[in-house]
Backbone as numpy.savetxt, mean C-alpha at the origin, in Angstrom:
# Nx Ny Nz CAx CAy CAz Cx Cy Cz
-6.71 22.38 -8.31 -6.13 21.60 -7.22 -5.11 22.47 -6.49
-5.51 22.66 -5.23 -4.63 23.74 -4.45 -4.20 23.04 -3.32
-3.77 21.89 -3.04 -2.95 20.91 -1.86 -1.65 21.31 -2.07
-1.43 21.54 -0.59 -0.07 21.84 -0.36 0.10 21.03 0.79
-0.45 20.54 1.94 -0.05 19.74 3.12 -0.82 18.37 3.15
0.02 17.92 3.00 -0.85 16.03 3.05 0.00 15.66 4.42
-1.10 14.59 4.87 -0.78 13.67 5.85 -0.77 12.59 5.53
0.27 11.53 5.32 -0.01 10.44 5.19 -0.03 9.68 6.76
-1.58 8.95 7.05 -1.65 8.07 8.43 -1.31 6.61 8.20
-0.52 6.21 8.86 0.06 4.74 8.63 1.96 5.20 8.05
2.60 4.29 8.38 4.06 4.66 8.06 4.06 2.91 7.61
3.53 1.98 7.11 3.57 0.60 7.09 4.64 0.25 5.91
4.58 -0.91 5.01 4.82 -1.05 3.95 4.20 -0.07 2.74
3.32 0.94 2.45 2.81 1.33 1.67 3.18 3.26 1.90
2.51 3.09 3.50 2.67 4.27 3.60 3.75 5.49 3.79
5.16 4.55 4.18 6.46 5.65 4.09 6.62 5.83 2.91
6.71 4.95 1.77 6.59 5.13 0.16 5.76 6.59 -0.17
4.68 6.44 0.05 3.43 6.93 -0.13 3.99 8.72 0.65
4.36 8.96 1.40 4.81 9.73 2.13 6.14 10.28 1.12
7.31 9.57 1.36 8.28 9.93 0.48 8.25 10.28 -0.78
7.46 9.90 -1.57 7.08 9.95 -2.64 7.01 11.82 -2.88
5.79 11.77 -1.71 5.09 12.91 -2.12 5.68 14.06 -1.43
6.71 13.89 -0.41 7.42 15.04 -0.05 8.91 15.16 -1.27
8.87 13.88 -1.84 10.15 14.26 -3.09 9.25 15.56 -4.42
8.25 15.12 -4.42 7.64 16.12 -5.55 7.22 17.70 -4.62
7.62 17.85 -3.94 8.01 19.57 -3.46 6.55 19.94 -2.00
5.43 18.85 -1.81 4.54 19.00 -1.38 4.98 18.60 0.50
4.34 19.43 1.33 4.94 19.63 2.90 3.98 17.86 3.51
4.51 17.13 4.02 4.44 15.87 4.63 4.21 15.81 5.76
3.40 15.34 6.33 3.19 15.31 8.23 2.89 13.48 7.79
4.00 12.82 8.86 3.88 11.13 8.86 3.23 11.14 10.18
2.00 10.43 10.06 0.97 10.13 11.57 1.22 8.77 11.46
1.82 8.55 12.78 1.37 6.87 13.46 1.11 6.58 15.12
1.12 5.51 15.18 0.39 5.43 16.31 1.05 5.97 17.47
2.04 5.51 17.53 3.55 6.38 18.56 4.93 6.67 17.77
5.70 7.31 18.73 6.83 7.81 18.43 7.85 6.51 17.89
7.80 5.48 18.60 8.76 4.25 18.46 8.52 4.13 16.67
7.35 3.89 15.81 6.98 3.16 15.24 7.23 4.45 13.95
7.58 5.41 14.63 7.86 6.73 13.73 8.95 6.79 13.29
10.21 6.36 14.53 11.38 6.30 14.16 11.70 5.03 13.52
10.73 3.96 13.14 11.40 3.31 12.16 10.91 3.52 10.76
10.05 5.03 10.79 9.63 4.93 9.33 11.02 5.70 8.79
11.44 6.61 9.22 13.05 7.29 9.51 13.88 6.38 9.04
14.18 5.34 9.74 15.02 4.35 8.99 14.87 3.97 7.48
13.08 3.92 7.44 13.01 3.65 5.97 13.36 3.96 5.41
12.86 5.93 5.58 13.72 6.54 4.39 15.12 6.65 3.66
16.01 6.29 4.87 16.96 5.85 4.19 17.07 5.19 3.56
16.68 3.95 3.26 16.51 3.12 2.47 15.83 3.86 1.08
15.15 4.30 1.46 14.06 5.30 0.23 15.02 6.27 -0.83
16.20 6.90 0.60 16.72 7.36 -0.37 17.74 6.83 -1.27
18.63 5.71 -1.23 19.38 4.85 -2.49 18.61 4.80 -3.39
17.10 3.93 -2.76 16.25 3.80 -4.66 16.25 4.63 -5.08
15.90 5.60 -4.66 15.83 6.81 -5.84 16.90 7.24 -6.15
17.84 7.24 -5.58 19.36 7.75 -5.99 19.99 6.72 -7.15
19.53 5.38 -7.25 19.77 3.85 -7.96 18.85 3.72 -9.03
17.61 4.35 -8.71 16.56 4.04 -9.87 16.04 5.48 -10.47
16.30 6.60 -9.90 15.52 7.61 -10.47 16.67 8.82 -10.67
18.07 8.53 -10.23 18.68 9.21 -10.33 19.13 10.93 -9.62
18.15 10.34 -8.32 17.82 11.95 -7.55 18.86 12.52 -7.30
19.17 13.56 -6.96 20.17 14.23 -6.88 20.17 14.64 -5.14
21.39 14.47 -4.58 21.38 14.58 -2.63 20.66 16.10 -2.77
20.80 17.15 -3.30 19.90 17.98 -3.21 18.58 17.94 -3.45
17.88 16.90 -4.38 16.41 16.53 -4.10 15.92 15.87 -2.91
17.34 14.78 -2.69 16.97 14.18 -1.01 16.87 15.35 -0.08
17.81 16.39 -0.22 17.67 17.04 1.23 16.69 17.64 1.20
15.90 18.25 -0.07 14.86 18.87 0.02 13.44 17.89 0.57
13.78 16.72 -0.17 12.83 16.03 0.76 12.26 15.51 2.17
13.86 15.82 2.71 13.32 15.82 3.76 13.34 16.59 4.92
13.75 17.69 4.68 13.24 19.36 4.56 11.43 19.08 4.80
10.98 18.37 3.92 9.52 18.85 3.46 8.50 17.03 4.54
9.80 16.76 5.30 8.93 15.43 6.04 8.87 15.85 7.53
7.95 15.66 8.21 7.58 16.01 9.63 6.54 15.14 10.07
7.02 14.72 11.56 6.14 13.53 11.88 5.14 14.01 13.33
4.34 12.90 13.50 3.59 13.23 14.69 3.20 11.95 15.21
2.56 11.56 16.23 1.96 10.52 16.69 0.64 10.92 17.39
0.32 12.42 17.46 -0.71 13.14 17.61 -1.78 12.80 16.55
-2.69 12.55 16.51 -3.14 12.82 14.90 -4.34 14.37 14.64
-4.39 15.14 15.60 -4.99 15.75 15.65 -3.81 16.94 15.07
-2.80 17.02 15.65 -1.23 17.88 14.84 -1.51 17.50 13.83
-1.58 16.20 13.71 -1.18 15.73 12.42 -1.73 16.18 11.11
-3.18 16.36 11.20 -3.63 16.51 10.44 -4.25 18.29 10.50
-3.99 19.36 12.16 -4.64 20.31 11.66 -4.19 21.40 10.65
-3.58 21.14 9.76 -3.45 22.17 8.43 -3.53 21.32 7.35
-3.86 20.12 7.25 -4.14 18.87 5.64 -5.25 19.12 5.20
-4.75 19.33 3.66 -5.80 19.46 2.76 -5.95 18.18 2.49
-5.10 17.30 2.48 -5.77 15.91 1.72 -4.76 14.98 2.90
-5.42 13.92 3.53 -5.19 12.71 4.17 -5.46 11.57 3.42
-4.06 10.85 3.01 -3.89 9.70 2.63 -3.64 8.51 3.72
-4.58 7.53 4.05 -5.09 6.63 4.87 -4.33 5.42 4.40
-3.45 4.95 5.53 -2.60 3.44 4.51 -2.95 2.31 6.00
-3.66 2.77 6.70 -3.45 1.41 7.50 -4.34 0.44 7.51
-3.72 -0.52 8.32 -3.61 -2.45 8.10 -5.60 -2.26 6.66
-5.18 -3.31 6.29 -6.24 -3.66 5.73 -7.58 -4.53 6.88
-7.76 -3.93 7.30 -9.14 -4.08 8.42 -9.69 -2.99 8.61
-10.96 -3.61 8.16 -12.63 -2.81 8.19 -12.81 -2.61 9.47
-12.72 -2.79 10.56 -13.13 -2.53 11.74 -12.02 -1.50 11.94
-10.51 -1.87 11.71 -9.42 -0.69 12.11 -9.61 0.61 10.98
-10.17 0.66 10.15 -10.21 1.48 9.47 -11.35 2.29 9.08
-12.82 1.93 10.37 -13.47 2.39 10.40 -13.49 3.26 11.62
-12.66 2.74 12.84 -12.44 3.26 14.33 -11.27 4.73 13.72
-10.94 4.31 12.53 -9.78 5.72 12.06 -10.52 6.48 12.00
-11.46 6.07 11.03 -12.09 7.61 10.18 -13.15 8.47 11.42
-13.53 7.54 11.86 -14.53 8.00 12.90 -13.54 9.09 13.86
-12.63 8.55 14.71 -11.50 9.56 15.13 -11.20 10.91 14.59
-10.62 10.37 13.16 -10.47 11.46 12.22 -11.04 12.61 12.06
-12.44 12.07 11.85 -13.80 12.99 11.41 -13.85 14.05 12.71
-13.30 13.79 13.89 -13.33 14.75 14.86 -12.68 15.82 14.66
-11.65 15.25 14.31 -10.41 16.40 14.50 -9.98 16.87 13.71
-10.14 16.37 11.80 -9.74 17.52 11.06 -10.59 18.38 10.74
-10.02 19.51 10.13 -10.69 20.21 9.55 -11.09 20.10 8.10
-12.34 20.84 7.74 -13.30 20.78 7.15 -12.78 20.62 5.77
-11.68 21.25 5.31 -11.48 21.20 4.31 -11.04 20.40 3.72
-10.36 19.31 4.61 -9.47 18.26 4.58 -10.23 17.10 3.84
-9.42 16.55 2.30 -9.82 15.34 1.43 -9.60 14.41 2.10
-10.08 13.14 2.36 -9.95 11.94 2.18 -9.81 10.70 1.36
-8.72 9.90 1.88 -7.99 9.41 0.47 -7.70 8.12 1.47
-8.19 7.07 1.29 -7.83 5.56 1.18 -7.09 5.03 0.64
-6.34 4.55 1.27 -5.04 3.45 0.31 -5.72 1.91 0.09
-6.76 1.58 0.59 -7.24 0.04 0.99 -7.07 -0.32 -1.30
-6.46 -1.80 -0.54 -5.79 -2.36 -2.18 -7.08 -3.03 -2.46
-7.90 -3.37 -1.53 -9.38 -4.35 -2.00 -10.77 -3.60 -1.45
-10.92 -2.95 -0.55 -12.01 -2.73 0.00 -12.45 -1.37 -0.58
-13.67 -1.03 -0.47 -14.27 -0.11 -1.46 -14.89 0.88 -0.74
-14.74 2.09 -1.16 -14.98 3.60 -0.36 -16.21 3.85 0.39
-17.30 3.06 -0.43 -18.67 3.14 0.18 -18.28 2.38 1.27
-17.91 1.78 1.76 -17.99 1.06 3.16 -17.37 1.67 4.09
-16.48 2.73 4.15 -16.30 3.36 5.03 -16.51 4.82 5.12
-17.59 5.23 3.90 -17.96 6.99 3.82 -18.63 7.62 4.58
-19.30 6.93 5.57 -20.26 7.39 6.51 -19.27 7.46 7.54
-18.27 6.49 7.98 -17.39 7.17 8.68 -16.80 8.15 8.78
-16.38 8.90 7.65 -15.94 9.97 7.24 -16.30 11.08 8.06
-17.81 11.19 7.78 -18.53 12.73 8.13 -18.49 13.59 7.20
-17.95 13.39 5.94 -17.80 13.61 4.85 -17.79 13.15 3.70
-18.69 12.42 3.19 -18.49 10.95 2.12 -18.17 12.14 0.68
-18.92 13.45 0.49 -18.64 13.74 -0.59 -17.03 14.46 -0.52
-16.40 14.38 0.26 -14.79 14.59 0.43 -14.20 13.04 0.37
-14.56 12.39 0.29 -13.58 11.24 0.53 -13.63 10.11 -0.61
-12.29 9.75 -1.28 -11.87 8.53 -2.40 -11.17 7.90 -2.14
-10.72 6.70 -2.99 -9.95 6.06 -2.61 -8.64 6.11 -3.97
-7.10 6.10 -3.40 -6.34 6.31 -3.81 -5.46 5.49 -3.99
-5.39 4.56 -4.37 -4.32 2.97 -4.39 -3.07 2.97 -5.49
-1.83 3.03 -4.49 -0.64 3.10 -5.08 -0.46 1.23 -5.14
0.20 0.82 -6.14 1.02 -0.14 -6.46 2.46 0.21 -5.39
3.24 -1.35 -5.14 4.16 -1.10 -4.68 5.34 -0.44 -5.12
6.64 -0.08 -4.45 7.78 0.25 -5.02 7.21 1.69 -6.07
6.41 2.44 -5.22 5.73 3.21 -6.10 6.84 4.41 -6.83
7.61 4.25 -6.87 8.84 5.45 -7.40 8.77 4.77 -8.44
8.94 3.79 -9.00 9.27 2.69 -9.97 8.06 2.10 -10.58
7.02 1.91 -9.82 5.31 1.36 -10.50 4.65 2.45 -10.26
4.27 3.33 -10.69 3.86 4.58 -10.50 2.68 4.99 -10.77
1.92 4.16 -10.39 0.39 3.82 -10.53 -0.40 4.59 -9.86
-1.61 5.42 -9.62 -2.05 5.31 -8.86 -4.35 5.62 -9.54
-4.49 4.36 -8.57 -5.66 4.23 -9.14 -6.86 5.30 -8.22
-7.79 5.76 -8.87 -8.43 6.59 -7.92 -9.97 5.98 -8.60
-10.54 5.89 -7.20 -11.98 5.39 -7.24 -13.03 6.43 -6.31
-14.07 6.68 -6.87 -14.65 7.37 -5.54 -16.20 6.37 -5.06
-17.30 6.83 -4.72 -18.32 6.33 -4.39 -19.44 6.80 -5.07
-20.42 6.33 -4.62 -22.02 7.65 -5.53 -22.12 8.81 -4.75
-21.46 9.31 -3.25 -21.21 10.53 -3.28 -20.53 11.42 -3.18
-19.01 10.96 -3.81 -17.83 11.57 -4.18 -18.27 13.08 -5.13
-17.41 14.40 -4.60 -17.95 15.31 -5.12 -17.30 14.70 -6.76
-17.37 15.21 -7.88 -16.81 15.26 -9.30 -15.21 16.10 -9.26
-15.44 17.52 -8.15 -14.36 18.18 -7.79 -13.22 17.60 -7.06
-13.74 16.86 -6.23 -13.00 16.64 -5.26 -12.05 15.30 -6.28
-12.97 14.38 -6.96 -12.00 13.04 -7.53 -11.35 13.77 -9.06
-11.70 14.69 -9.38 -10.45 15.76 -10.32 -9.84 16.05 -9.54
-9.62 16.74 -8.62 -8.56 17.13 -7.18 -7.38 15.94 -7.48
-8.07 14.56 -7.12 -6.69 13.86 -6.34 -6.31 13.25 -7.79
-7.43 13.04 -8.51 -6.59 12.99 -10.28 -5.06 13.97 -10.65
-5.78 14.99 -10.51 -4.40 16.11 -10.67 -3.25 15.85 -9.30
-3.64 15.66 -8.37 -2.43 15.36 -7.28 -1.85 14.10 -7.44
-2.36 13.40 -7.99 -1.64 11.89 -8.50 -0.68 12.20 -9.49
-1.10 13.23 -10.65 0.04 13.31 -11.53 0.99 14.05 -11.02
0.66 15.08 -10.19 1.51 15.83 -9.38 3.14 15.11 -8.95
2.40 14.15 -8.66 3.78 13.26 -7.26 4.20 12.47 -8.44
3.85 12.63 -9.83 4.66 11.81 -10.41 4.06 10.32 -10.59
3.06 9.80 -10.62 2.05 9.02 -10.74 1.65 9.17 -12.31
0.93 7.79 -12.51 0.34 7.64 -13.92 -1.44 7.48 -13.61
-2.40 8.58 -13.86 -3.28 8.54 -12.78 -4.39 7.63 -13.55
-4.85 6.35 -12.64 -5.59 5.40 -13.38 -6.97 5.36 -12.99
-8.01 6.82 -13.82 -9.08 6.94 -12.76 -10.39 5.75 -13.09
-10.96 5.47 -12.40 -12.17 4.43 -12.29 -13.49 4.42 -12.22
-14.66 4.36 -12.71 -16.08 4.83 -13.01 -16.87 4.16 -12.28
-16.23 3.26 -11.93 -17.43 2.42 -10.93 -16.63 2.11 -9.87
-17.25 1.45 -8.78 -16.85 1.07 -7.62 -16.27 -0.60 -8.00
-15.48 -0.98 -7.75 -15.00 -2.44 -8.07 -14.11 -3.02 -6.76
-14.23 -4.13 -6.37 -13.39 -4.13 -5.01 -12.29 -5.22 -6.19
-11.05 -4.77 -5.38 -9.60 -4.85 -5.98 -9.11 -3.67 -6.88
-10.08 -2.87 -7.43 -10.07 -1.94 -8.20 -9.78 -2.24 -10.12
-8.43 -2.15 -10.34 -8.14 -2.74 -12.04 -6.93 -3.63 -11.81
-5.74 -3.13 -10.89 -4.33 -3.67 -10.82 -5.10 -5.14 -9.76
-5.07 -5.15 -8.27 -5.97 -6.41 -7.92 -6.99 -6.83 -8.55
-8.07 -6.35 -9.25 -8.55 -7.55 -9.97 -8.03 -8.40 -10.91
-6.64 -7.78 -11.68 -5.84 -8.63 -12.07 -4.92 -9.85 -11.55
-4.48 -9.05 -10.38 -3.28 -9.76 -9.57 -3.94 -10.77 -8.49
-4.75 -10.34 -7.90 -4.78 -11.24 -6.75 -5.82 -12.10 -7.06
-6.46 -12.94 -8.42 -6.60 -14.21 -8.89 -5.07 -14.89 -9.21
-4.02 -14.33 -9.53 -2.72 -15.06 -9.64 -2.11 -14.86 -8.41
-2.17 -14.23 -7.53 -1.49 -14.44 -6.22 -2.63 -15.91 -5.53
-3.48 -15.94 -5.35 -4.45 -16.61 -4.55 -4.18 -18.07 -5.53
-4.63 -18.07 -7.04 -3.88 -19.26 -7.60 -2.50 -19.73 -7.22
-1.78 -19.13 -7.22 0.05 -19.76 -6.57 -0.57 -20.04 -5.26
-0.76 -18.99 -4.29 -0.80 -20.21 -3.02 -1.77 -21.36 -2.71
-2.78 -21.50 -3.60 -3.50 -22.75 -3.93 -2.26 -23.83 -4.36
-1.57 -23.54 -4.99 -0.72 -24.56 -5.88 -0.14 -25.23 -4.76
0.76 -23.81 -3.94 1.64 -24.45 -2.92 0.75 -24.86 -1.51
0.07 -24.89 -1.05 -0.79 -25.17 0.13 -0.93 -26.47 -0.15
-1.78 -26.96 -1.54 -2.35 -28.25 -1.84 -1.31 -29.04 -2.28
0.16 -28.33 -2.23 1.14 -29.24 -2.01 1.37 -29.43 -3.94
0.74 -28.98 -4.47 1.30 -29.29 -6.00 3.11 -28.94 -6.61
3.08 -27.90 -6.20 4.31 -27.61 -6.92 4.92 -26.65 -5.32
5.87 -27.05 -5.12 7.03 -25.48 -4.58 6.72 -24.10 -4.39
7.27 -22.78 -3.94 6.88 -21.99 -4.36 8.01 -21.38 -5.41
9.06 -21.73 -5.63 10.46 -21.51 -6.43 9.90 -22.08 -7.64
9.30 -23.59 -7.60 8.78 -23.90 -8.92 7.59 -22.96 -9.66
6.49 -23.15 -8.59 5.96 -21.96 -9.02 6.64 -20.50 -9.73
6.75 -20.09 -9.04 7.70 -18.80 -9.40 7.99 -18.54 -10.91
8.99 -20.01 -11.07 9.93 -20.57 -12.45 9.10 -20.52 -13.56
7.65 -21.11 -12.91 6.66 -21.14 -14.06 6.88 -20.33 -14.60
6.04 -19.28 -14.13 5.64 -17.74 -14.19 6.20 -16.93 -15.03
7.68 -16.99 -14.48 8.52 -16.24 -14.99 9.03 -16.74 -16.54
9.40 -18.08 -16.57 10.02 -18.47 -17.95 8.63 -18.69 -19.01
7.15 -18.54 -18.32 6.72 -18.98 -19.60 5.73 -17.55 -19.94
6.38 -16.75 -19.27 5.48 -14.89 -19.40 6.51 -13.92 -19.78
7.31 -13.98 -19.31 9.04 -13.56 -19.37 8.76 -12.67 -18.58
7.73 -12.30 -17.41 7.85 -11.68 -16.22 9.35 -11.37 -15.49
9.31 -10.33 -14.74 10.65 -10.57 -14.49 10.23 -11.37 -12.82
9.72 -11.35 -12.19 9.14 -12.02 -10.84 8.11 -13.44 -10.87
8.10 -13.82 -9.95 6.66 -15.03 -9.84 5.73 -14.00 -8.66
4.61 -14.98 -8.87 3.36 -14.38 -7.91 4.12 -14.81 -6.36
5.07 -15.73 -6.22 5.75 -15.47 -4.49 6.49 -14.91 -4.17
7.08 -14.55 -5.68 8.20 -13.04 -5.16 7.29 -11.57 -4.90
6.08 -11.79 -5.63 5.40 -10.44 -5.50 4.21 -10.42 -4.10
4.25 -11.48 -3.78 3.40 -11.81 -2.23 4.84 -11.13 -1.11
5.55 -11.60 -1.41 6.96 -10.68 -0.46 6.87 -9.29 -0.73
6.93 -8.95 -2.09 6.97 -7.15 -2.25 5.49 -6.84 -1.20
4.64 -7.24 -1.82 2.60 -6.91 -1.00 3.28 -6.88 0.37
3.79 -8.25 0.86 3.86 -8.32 2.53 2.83 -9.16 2.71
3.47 -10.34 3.49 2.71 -11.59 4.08 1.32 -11.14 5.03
1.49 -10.26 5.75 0.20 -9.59 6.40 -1.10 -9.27 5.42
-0.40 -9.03 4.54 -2.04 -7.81 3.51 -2.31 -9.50 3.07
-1.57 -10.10 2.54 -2.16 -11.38 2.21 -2.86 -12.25 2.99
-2.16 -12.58 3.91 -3.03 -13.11 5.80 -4.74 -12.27 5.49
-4.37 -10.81 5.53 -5.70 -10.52 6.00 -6.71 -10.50 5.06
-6.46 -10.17 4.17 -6.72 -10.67 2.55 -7.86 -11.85 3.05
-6.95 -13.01 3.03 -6.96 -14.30 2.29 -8.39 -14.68 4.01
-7.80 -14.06 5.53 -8.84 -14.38 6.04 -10.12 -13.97 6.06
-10.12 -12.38 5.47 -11.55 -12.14 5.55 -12.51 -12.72 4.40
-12.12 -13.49 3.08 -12.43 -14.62 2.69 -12.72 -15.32 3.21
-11.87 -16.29 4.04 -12.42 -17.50 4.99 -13.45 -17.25 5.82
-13.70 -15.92 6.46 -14.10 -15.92 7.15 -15.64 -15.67 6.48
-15.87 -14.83 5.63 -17.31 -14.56 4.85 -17.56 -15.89 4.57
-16.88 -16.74 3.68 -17.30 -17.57 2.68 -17.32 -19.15 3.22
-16.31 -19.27 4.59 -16.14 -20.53 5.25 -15.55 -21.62 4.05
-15.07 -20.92 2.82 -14.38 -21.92 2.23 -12.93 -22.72 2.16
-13.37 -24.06 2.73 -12.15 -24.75 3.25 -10.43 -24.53 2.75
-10.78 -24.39 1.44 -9.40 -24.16 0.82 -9.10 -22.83 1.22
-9.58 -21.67 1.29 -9.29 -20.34 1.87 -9.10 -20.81 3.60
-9.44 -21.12 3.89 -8.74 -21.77 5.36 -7.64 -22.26 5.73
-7.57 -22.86 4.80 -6.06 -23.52 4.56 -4.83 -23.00 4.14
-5.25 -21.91 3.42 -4.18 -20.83 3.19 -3.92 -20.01 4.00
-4.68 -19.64 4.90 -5.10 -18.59 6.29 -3.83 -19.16 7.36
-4.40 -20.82 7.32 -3.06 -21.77 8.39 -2.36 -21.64 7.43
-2.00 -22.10 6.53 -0.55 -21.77 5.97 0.44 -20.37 6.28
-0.44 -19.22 5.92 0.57 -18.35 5.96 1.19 -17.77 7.24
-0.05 -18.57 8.39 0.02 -18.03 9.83 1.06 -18.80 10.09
0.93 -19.82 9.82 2.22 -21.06 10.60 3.60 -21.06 9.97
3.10 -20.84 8.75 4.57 -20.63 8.30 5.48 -19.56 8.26
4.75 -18.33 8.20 5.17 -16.68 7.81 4.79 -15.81 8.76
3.83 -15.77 9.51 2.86 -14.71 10.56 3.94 -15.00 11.53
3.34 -16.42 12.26 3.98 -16.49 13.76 5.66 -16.32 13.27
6.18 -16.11 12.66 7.80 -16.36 12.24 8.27 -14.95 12.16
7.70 -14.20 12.15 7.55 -12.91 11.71 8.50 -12.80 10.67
8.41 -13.61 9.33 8.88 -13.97 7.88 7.76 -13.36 7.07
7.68 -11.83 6.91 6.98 -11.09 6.35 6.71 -10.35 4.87
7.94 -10.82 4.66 8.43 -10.72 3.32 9.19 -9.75 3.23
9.68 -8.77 1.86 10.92 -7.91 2.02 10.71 -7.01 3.07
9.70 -6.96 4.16 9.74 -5.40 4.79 11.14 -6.21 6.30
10.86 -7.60 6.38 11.60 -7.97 7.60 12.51 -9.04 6.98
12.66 -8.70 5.69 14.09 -9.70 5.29 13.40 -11.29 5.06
12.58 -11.90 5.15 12.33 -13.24 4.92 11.23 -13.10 4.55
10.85 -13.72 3.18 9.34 -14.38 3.40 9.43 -15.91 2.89
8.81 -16.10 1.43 9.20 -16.79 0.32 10.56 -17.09 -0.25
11.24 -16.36 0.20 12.78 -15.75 -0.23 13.30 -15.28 0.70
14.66 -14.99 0.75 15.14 -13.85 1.93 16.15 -13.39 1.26
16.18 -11.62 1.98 16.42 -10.49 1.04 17.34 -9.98 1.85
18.10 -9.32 1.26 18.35 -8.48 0.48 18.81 -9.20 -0.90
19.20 -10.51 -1.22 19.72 -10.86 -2.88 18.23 -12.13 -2.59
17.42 -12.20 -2.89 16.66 -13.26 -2.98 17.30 -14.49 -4.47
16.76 -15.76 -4.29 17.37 -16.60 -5.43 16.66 -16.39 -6.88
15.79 -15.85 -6.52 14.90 -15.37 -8.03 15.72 -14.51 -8.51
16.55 -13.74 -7.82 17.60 -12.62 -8.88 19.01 -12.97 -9.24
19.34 -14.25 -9.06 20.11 -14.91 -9.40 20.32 -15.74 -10.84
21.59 -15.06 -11.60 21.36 -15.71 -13.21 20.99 -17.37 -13.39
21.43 -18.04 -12.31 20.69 -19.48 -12.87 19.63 -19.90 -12.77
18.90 -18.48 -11.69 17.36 -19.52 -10.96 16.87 -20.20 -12.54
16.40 -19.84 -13.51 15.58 -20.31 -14.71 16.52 -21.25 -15.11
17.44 -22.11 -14.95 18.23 -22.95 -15.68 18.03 -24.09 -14.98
């Protein structure tokens, strides 16, 4: 494994992480998004990026400065990507937006350049022909708060080279990742096929009006000793990945109760722009949400 320049495309909830991450472990960073505006608030993030790690990992201001020493942005994506050995792909969860990427993509990088998907549900074969390269391209799915969940699952397709998914195996442990590789194609992969039957159960609960989402939560937490509920962890995901989630369900399957969650999260969270921790409100509102409060369980 000889990567030295990654691009991460998308600066969203996943992808400044995803970015920071990997310019803290010594590797050169180019952040692609769509314009300059949307660049300078991945900038802001990092600040934010840098306390956690200074709070949770103990970095030292000389690992920050080196990190970001090693971050450089573009809104070009053709800059962006002409010296990347490996492009890590984080945007919106849509098959149509993430097929109009790769197709773009496939123009303008060069040849050598890996492909690497962040998609948390959708599966590599569906967008490898976009590529222009299917035996260069896997999929790479970080968990959130990835400094701290340090997951990263790697899946490829039936014509993923063998080289290429050892490649991003070894670059996963690289950045400091626990690398969780996968033999078959599975949509959610291992971490969502776990989670998002208990995310999709809680907002069944609360839609059909059974319980709260605080009660919910309470469940969760006092009878798993979790330290979160599935609506504190729909805020970490971000009300959007769930929206789009939960509609392209409705929309395949036309099943009423998946409809109903679709209006729920639109009316209550979408149009509100109550997004969860990335804009301060979702389920909770942050920066101290009531779930981290010593009495919520009492």
């Amino acid at each position: 494994m000889n990567y030295k320049n990654i691009t991460v495309a998308g600066s969203g909830v996943l992808g400044y992480q995803i970015a920071f991450q990997t310019a803290f472990h010594g590797f050169n960073v180019t952040v692609y998004d769509i314009n300059d505006e949307v660049l300078e608030k991945a900038k802001g993030k990092f600040e934010i990026m840098s306390s956690a790690f200074k709070n949770d990992l103990n970095a030292s201001q000389e690992q920050l400065d080196d990190t970001y020493q090693n971050l450089s942005y573009s809104s070009n994506l053709e800059e962006a990507v002409k010296d990347a050995d490996l492009l890590i792909e984080a945007v919106p969860e849509n098959p149509q937006l993430k097929i109009g990427f790769y197709e773009q993509l496939a123009k303008v990088a060069p040849a050598k350049t890996v492909f690497a998907t962040n998609s948390s549900t959708l599966l590599p074969s569906q967008f490898a022909s976009s590529t222009a390269r299917p035996e260069k391209f896997v999929a790479l799915h970080f968990a959130n708060e990835i400094w701290k969940h340090n997951t990263a699952e790697i899946m490829g397709h039936p014509t993923t080279s063998p080289e290429v998914f050892n490649d991003v195996v070894e670059f996963a442990k690289r950045i400091g990742m626990l690398p969780l590789p996968l033999h078959k194609e599975q949509p959610g992969y291992i971490l969502n096929s776990l989670l998002v039957p208990l995310l999709g159960a809680a907002l069944d609960l609360v839609v059909n009006e059974v319980a709260d989402p605080t009660t919910v939560d309470k469940t969760w937490m006092k009878a798993t000793g979790a330290p979160v509920g599935p609506c504190a962890i729909l805020d970490v995901v971000g009300i959007t990945t769930a929206y789009n989630i939960n509609k392209m369900a409705a929309e395949k399957t036309q099943d009423a109760n998946k409809i109903k969650v679709v209006n729920y999260l639109e009316e209550n969270f979408i149009n509100k722009n109550k997004l969860g921790v990335a804009t301060g409100a979702g389920f909770y509102t942050y920066p101290n949400p009531a779930f981290q409060k010593e009495d919520f369980l009492k």
